[in-house]
Short mmCIF file of C-alpha atoms and ligand atoms in Angstrom, two decimals:
data_model
loop_
_atom_site.label_atom_id
_atom_site.label_comp_id
_atom_site.label_asym_id
_atom_site.label_seq_id
_atom_site.Cartn_x
_atom_site.Cartn_y
_atom_site.Cartn_z
CA MET C 8 -7.37 21.14 -1.27
CA GLU C 9 -5.95 23.15 -4.17
CA LYS C 10 -6.44 22.02 -7.75
CA ASN C 11 -2.84 20.75 -7.81
CA ASP C 12 -3.58 18.48 -4.84
CA TYR C 13 -6.58 16.95 -6.61
CA MET C 14 -4.54 16.40 -9.76
CA GLU C 15 -1.61 14.93 -7.84
CA LEU C 16 -3.92 12.39 -6.25
CA PHE C 17 -5.04 11.28 -9.72
CA HIS C 18 -1.41 11.25 -10.89
CA GLN C 19 -0.40 8.97 -7.99
CA MET C 20 -3.18 6.48 -8.69
CA LEU C 21 -2.40 6.50 -12.41
CA LEU C 22 1.30 5.88 -11.78
CA ILE C 23 0.47 2.87 -9.63
CA ARG C 24 -1.90 1.41 -12.27
CA LEU C 25 0.66 1.95 -15.07
CA VAL C 26 3.60 0.58 -13.08
CA GLU C 27 1.60 -2.54 -12.18
CA GLU C 28 0.64 -3.05 -15.85
CA GLN C 29 4.31 -2.77 -16.83
CA ALA C 30 5.26 -5.16 -14.01
CA THR C 31 2.81 -7.71 -15.45
CA LEU C 32 4.58 -7.56 -18.83
CA LEU C 33 8.04 -7.68 -17.28
CA TYR C 34 7.06 -10.73 -15.22
CA GLN C 35 5.70 -12.48 -18.32
CA GLN C 36 9.02 -11.74 -20.06
CA GLY C 37 10.83 -13.48 -17.19
CA LYS C 38 12.58 -10.29 -16.08
CA ILE C 39 11.21 -10.28 -12.52
CA GLY C 40 12.29 -13.03 -10.14
CA GLY C 41 10.25 -14.39 -7.23
CA PHE C 42 6.65 -13.50 -6.55
CA LEU C 43 4.70 -10.50 -7.81
CA HIS C 44 1.61 -9.20 -5.99
CA LEU C 45 -0.19 -6.43 -7.84
CA TYR C 46 -2.01 -3.47 -6.26
CA ILE C 47 -4.43 -2.94 -9.19
CA GLY C 48 -7.88 -2.14 -7.75
CA GLN C 49 -6.48 -0.93 -4.42
CA GLU C 50 -4.84 2.30 -5.71
CA ALA C 51 -7.23 4.58 -3.82
CA VAL C 52 -6.34 3.04 -0.46
CA SER C 53 -2.69 3.99 -0.12
CA SER C 54 -3.03 7.09 -2.35
CA GLY C 55 -5.81 8.55 -0.18
CA LEU C 56 -4.34 7.38 3.10
CA LEU C 57 -0.78 8.58 2.53
CA SER C 58 -1.78 11.90 0.94
CA THR C 59 -2.53 13.10 4.45
CA ARG C 60 0.54 11.91 6.37
CA GLN C 61 3.32 14.21 7.54
CA PRO C 62 6.91 13.31 6.58
CA LYS C 63 7.64 12.33 10.20
CA ASP C 64 4.83 9.75 10.13
CA ARG C 65 6.15 6.25 9.54
CA VAL C 66 4.68 3.81 7.03
CA ILE C 67 5.00 0.04 7.02
CA THR C 68 3.13 -2.53 4.94
CA ALA C 69 3.02 -6.13 3.72
CA TYR C 70 4.26 -7.52 0.39
CA ARG C 71 1.67 -5.78 -1.86
CA ASP C 72 3.89 -2.75 -1.61
CA HIS C 73 4.68 -1.15 -4.99
CA GLY C 74 1.88 1.41 -4.71
CA VAL C 75 2.73 2.23 -1.11
CA ALA C 76 6.37 2.79 -2.15
CA ILE C 77 5.27 5.22 -4.87
CA ASN C 78 2.95 7.07 -2.47
CA CYS C 79 5.80 7.34 0.04
CA GLY C 80 7.85 9.17 -2.57
CA ILE C 81 10.13 6.49 -4.01
CA PRO C 82 10.53 7.50 -7.67
CA VAL C 83 8.85 5.20 -10.20
CA LYS C 84 12.19 4.49 -11.91
CA VAL C 85 13.63 3.29 -8.59
CA VAL C 86 10.60 1.04 -7.92
CA LEU C 87 10.89 -0.49 -11.41
CA ALA C 88 14.66 -0.95 -11.00
CA GLU C 89 14.05 -2.80 -7.72
CA LEU C 90 11.51 -5.06 -9.44
CA LEU C 91 14.15 -5.90 -12.05
CA GLY C 92 16.79 -6.59 -9.39
CA LYS C 93 18.96 -3.68 -10.52
CA VAL C 94 21.53 -1.87 -8.40
CA THR C 95 19.63 1.42 -8.89
CA GLY C 96 16.59 -0.02 -7.06
CA CYS C 97 15.59 1.23 -3.60
CA SER C 98 17.06 -1.89 -1.96
CA GLU C 99 19.90 -2.01 -4.53
CA GLY C 100 18.20 -4.93 -6.24
CA ARG C 101 18.41 -7.21 -3.20
CA GLY C 102 14.81 -6.97 -2.05
CA GLY C 103 12.68 -7.16 -5.17
CA SER C 104 8.92 -6.88 -5.29
CA MET C 105 8.13 -7.68 -1.65
CA HIS C 106 10.88 -5.63 -0.01
CA MET C 107 10.62 -2.08 -1.22
CA ALA C 108 11.85 0.32 1.48
CA ASP C 109 13.45 3.67 2.08
CA VAL C 110 13.77 4.70 5.71
CA ARG C 111 14.89 8.21 4.67
CA LEU C 112 11.31 8.63 3.43
CA ASN C 113 10.05 6.92 6.57
CA PHE C 114 8.90 3.94 4.52
CA TRP C 115 9.85 0.92 6.60
CA GLY C 116 9.01 -1.70 3.97
CA GLY C 117 7.61 -4.20 2.35
CA HIS C 118 7.31 -7.43 4.48
CA ALA C 119 6.70 -10.93 3.14
CA ILE C 120 5.66 -12.81 6.26
CA VAL C 121 1.95 -12.29 6.83
CA GLY C 122 1.39 -10.20 9.98
CA ALA C 123 5.06 -10.10 10.99
CA HIS C 124 5.41 -6.37 10.43
CA LEU C 125 2.69 -5.50 12.95
CA PRO C 126 4.94 -5.93 16.00
CA ILE C 127 7.61 -3.93 14.11
CA ALA C 128 5.05 -1.11 13.77
CA ALA C 129 4.43 -1.27 17.51
CA GLY C 130 8.20 -1.08 18.05
CA LEU C 131 8.56 1.95 15.78
CA ALA C 132 5.81 3.71 17.70
CA LEU C 133 7.38 2.73 21.05
CA GLY C 134 10.64 4.33 19.83
CA ASP C 135 8.77 7.53 18.98
CA ARG C 136 7.14 7.51 22.42
CA TYR C 137 10.59 7.27 24.08
CA LYS C 138 11.84 10.19 21.99
CA GLY C 139 8.80 12.30 22.82
CA SER C 140 7.87 12.59 19.13
CA ASP C 141 4.25 13.04 18.06
CA ALA C 142 4.79 11.01 14.85
CA VAL C 143 2.12 8.46 13.91
CA THR C 144 3.04 5.00 12.63
CA ILE C 145 0.71 3.95 9.82
CA CYS C 146 0.64 0.16 9.58
CA MET C 147 -1.15 -1.40 6.58
CA PHE C 148 -2.02 -5.09 6.34
CA GLY C 149 -4.53 -7.42 4.70
CA ASP C 150 -7.69 -9.06 6.05
CA GLY C 151 -5.80 -12.39 6.13
CA ALA C 152 -3.23 -10.95 8.53
CA THR C 153 -5.92 -10.38 11.16
CA ASN C 154 -6.13 -14.17 11.69
CA ILE C 155 -2.46 -14.36 12.65
CA GLY C 156 -1.11 -14.29 16.22
CA TYR C 157 1.15 -11.29 15.54
CA PHE C 158 -1.93 -9.18 14.84
CA HIS C 159 -3.39 -9.83 18.28
CA GLU C 160 -0.08 -9.39 20.12
CA ALA C 161 0.62 -6.10 18.37
CA LEU C 162 -2.88 -4.67 18.87
CA ASN C 163 -2.83 -5.64 22.51
CA LEU C 164 0.56 -4.01 23.19
CA SER C 165 -0.40 -0.87 21.26
CA LYS C 166 -3.33 -0.43 23.63
CA VAL C 167 -1.49 -1.42 26.80
CA TRP C 168 1.36 1.02 26.03
CA ASN C 169 -0.82 3.68 24.35
CA LEU C 170 1.22 3.68 21.16
CA SER C 171 0.52 6.12 18.33
CA VAL C 172 -0.27 3.54 15.66
CA LEU C 173 -2.91 3.81 12.99
CA TRP C 174 -3.77 0.20 12.16
CA VAL C 175 -5.12 0.07 8.59
CA CYS C 176 -6.70 -3.17 7.43
CA GLU C 177 -7.04 -3.36 3.65
CA ASN C 178 -9.98 -5.72 3.46
CA ASN C 179 -9.91 -6.87 -0.17
CA HIS C 180 -12.24 -9.79 0.74
CA TYR C 181 -9.65 -12.53 0.11
CA GLY C 182 -6.42 -13.95 1.43
CA MET C 183 -4.29 -16.12 -0.86
CA GLY C 184 -7.22 -18.20 -2.04
CA THR C 185 -9.79 -17.98 0.73
CA SER C 186 -12.57 -15.50 1.35
CA VAL C 187 -12.79 -13.61 4.63
CA GLU C 188 -16.00 -15.48 5.49
CA ARG C 189 -14.24 -18.85 5.22
CA ALA C 190 -11.11 -17.89 7.14
CA SER C 191 -12.22 -15.50 9.85
CA ALA C 192 -14.64 -16.12 12.72
CA VAL C 193 -15.54 -12.44 12.52
CA SER C 194 -16.20 -11.21 9.00
CA GLU C 195 -16.66 -7.59 9.97
CA ILE C 196 -12.95 -7.16 10.55
CA ARG C 197 -13.08 -3.94 12.56
CA GLN C 198 -14.91 -5.80 15.34
CA LYS C 199 -11.58 -7.44 16.15
CA ALA C 200 -10.29 -4.04 17.31
CA GLU C 201 -13.16 -3.91 19.83
CA GLY C 202 -11.55 -6.83 21.66
CA TYR C 203 -8.68 -4.48 22.55
CA LEU C 204 -10.89 -1.41 23.16
CA ILE C 205 -9.32 0.32 20.16
CA PRO C 206 -11.67 2.87 18.53
CA ASN C 207 -12.40 2.01 14.92
CA SER C 208 -14.29 2.80 11.74
CA CYS C 209 -14.75 1.49 8.22
CA VAL C 210 -14.49 3.34 4.91
CA ASP C 211 -15.14 2.65 1.21
CA GLY C 212 -11.68 2.07 -0.25
CA MET C 213 -12.67 2.52 -3.88
CA ASP C 214 -13.33 6.24 -3.43
CA VAL C 215 -10.08 8.08 -2.85
CA MET C 216 -11.77 11.17 -1.42
CA LYS C 217 -13.57 9.10 1.21
CA VAL C 218 -10.32 7.32 2.13
CA ARG C 219 -8.51 10.65 2.39
CA GLU C 220 -11.16 12.14 4.65
CA ALA C 221 -11.28 9.11 6.94
CA ALA C 222 -7.48 8.91 7.05
CA GLN C 223 -7.08 12.57 7.91
CA LYS C 224 -9.45 12.19 10.85
CA ALA C 225 -7.87 8.94 12.00
CA ILE C 226 -4.27 10.20 11.81
CA GLU C 227 -5.08 13.36 13.74
CA THR C 228 -7.07 11.36 16.34
CA VAL C 229 -4.02 9.17 16.94
CA ARG C 230 -1.66 12.16 17.07
CA GLU C 231 -3.80 14.04 19.57
CA SER C 232 -5.03 11.16 21.75
CA LYS C 233 -1.68 9.31 21.73
CA THR C 234 -3.56 6.03 21.51
CA PRO C 235 -4.07 3.58 18.64
CA TYR C 236 -6.94 3.70 16.14
CA PHE C 237 -8.15 1.02 13.73
CA LEU C 238 -9.33 1.89 10.22
CA GLU C 239 -10.83 -0.84 8.04
CA VAL C 240 -10.75 0.02 4.34
CA GLU C 241 -13.04 -2.01 2.14
CA THR C 242 -11.43 -2.69 -1.21
CA TYR C 243 -10.94 -5.34 -3.90
CA ARG C 244 -7.96 -6.69 -5.80
CA PHE C 245 -8.70 -6.82 -9.51
CA LYS C 246 -5.96 -9.39 -10.29
CA GLY C 247 -5.02 -12.74 -8.78
CA HIS C 248 -3.31 -13.01 -5.40
CA SER C 249 0.03 -13.18 -7.20
CA MET C 250 0.93 -14.01 -10.78
CA GLY C 251 -0.41 -17.37 -11.96
CA ASP C 252 -3.36 -17.57 -9.53
CA PRO C 253 -6.13 -19.72 -11.15
CA GLU C 254 -8.70 -17.79 -9.03
CA ARG C 255 -11.02 -20.73 -8.37
CA TYR C 256 -12.29 -19.08 -5.20
CA ARG C 257 -14.28 -16.33 -6.95
CA THR C 258 -16.34 -15.96 -10.11
CA SER C 259 -15.27 -13.94 -13.13
CA GLU C 260 -18.66 -12.14 -12.95
CA GLU C 261 -17.79 -10.86 -9.47
CA VAL C 262 -14.38 -9.61 -10.65
CA LYS C 263 -15.87 -7.95 -13.74
CA ARG C 264 -18.53 -6.21 -11.67
CA TRP C 265 -15.92 -4.64 -9.37
CA GLN C 266 -13.69 -3.73 -12.32
CA SER C 267 -16.49 -1.94 -14.15
CA GLU C 268 -18.55 -0.42 -11.32
CA GLU C 269 -15.94 0.15 -8.64
CA ASP C 270 -12.77 1.09 -10.49
CA PRO C 271 -11.07 3.65 -8.20
CA LEU C 272 -9.60 5.51 -11.18
CA GLY C 273 -12.98 5.68 -12.92
CA ILE C 274 -14.72 6.86 -9.74
CA TYR C 275 -12.19 9.63 -9.18
CA ASN C 276 -12.15 10.63 -12.87
CA LYS C 277 -15.92 11.12 -12.65
CA TYR C 278 -15.56 13.10 -9.41
CA LEU C 279 -13.03 15.47 -11.00
CA LEU C 280 -15.29 16.06 -14.00
CA GLU C 281 -18.58 16.39 -12.10
CA ASN C 282 -17.10 18.85 -9.64
CA LYS C 283 -15.49 20.77 -12.50
CA ILE C 284 -12.06 20.38 -10.94
CA ALA C 285 -10.55 19.25 -14.25
CA SER C 286 -11.64 19.23 -17.89
CA PRO C 287 -11.56 16.05 -20.02
CA GLU C 288 -8.60 17.57 -21.91
CA GLU C 289 -6.66 18.12 -18.69
CA ILE C 290 -7.29 14.53 -17.62
CA ASP C 291 -6.15 13.27 -21.04
CA ALA C 292 -2.98 15.35 -20.78
CA LEU C 293 -2.26 13.99 -17.31
CA GLU C 294 -2.73 10.41 -18.54
CA LYS C 295 -0.37 10.95 -21.48
CA ALA C 296 2.26 12.55 -19.24
CA ALA C 297 2.05 9.67 -16.76
CA GLU C 298 2.46 7.12 -19.56
CA GLN C 299 5.53 8.97 -20.79
CA GLU C 300 6.92 9.15 -17.23
CA VAL C 301 6.54 5.38 -16.78
CA GLN C 302 8.11 4.63 -20.19
CA GLU C 303 11.15 6.75 -19.33
CA ALA C 304 11.37 5.10 -15.90
CA LEU C 305 11.27 1.70 -17.57
CA GLN C 306 14.16 2.59 -19.86
CA PHE C 307 16.18 3.74 -16.85
CA ALA C 308 15.44 0.52 -14.95
CA ASP C 309 16.05 -1.76 -17.92
CA SER C 310 19.38 -0.18 -18.80
CA SER C 311 20.63 -0.07 -15.18
CA PRO C 312 23.35 -2.57 -14.16
CA GLU C 313 22.80 -5.58 -11.94
CA PRO C 314 24.59 -5.76 -8.58
CA VAL C 315 28.12 -7.21 -8.93
CA PRO C 316 28.86 -10.66 -7.42
CA GLU C 317 31.68 -9.18 -5.27
CA ASP C 318 29.04 -7.24 -3.33
CA LEU C 319 27.10 -10.36 -2.40
CA TYR C 320 28.11 -10.24 1.27
CA LYS C 321 27.70 -6.47 1.60
CA TYR C 322 25.08 -5.34 4.15
CA LEU C 323 25.04 -8.67 6.02
CA TYR C 324 26.47 -6.81 9.00
CA VAL C 325 26.47 -3.15 9.91
CA GLU C 326 29.86 -1.66 9.05
CA ILE C 327 31.20 0.51 11.85
CA GLU C 328 33.69 3.15 10.72
C1 LIG S 26 3.08 -16.43 8.16
C2 LIG S 26 2.70 -16.67 6.73
N1 LIG S 26 1.81 -17.62 6.42
C3 LIG S 26 1.45 -17.83 5.12
C4 LIG S 26 2.02 -17.07 4.12
C5 LIG S 26 1.57 -17.29 2.67
N2 LIG S 26 0.71 -16.17 2.29
C6 LIG S 26 1.20 -15.16 1.57
S1 LIG S 26 0.04 -13.99 1.30
C7 LIG S 26 -1.15 -14.82 2.15
C8 LIG S 26 -2.54 -14.26 2.28
C9 LIG S 26 -2.63 -12.97 3.02
O1 LIG S 26 -3.84 -12.32 2.75
P1 LIG S 26 -4.15 -10.85 3.17
O2 LIG S 26 -3.51 -10.56 4.48
O3 LIG S 26 -5.61 -10.65 3.08
O4 LIG S 26 -3.39 -9.93 2.09
P2 LIG S 26 -3.71 -9.71 0.52
O5 LIG S 26 -2.85 -10.69 -0.21
O6 LIG S 26 -5.15 -9.91 0.31
O7 LIG S 26 -3.24 -8.32 0.24
C10 LIG S 26 -0.63 -16.02 2.62
C11 LIG S 26 -1.41 -17.00 3.39
C12 LIG S 26 2.97 -16.09 4.48
N3 LIG S 26 3.56 -15.30 3.56
N4 LIG S 26 3.29 -15.88 5.78
MG1 LIG S 27 -6.78 -9.81 1.57
#
């Protein structure tokens, strides 16, 4: 990795943190409709994972998707515009928080139904197999999704058909209000992949360098072996499941401990300094520039127009020329 690559990784994580903090304020101001699931605490997962993908590799995720969208290359101003329901958003304001997508960037969304995008990932990979492409489909989902039927159907088919899917479980220890231990018969999630003879491993998701290394290996294993692989990433969400979660299922001490000892931005900041990759001044400058970038993006999103009512029925059907 060159110095620029290290700095870009920090930049990506910072952008996600800052966008999510802005989203919190915008939601409190009533400017965001529907639900809002924040990625704060999990920045190192998608930043590390997607820093190693090739443009032909497809990405698909659940509803906690703002960070994934940014890592896939959707500009911050376009993500914020989508959150505000503006026509300049990546789904022209029709998708909102849970339905970020841009297939030109090979980002296949943002899906609200728990587990339902796993069979779609299998389908994307089946399409690539037909075309003779060596692209890998990277499918991200939560621990909760592994208790859903779709998960088992999709893993089974990926093995039966030898599909090039990297299954990535973001184990943040909780579903909507239930811990893994209470909801899942198997609390070491990666064991579920054993049931389908899919090779697997687990990595610390708070350390972006560890995620990157594990992801690089996993993606190349899938590309070369043309069979699925399962990567469990252990992480933690620092905020509630969505806005307005009373969080009765965990203690504030537990949350504070993760926030102070396991902050992915803090861990990577320390890594950059200790390995003399960046000076404190360079890190400060990067932080200031990212803040400025997000402020400008916010102005763009806020001043963008809303979709017009006449376009309400647009995109219901494919228009054939
Ligand atoms: C099929 C289905 N059942 C229930 C829900 C309600 N629901 C939304 S998120 C969620 C929990 C999912 O947890 P997990 O997969 O661990 O993802 P996380 O929120 O932790 O990222 C539930 C039950 C849903 N969206 N879809
Ligand atoms: Mg979870």
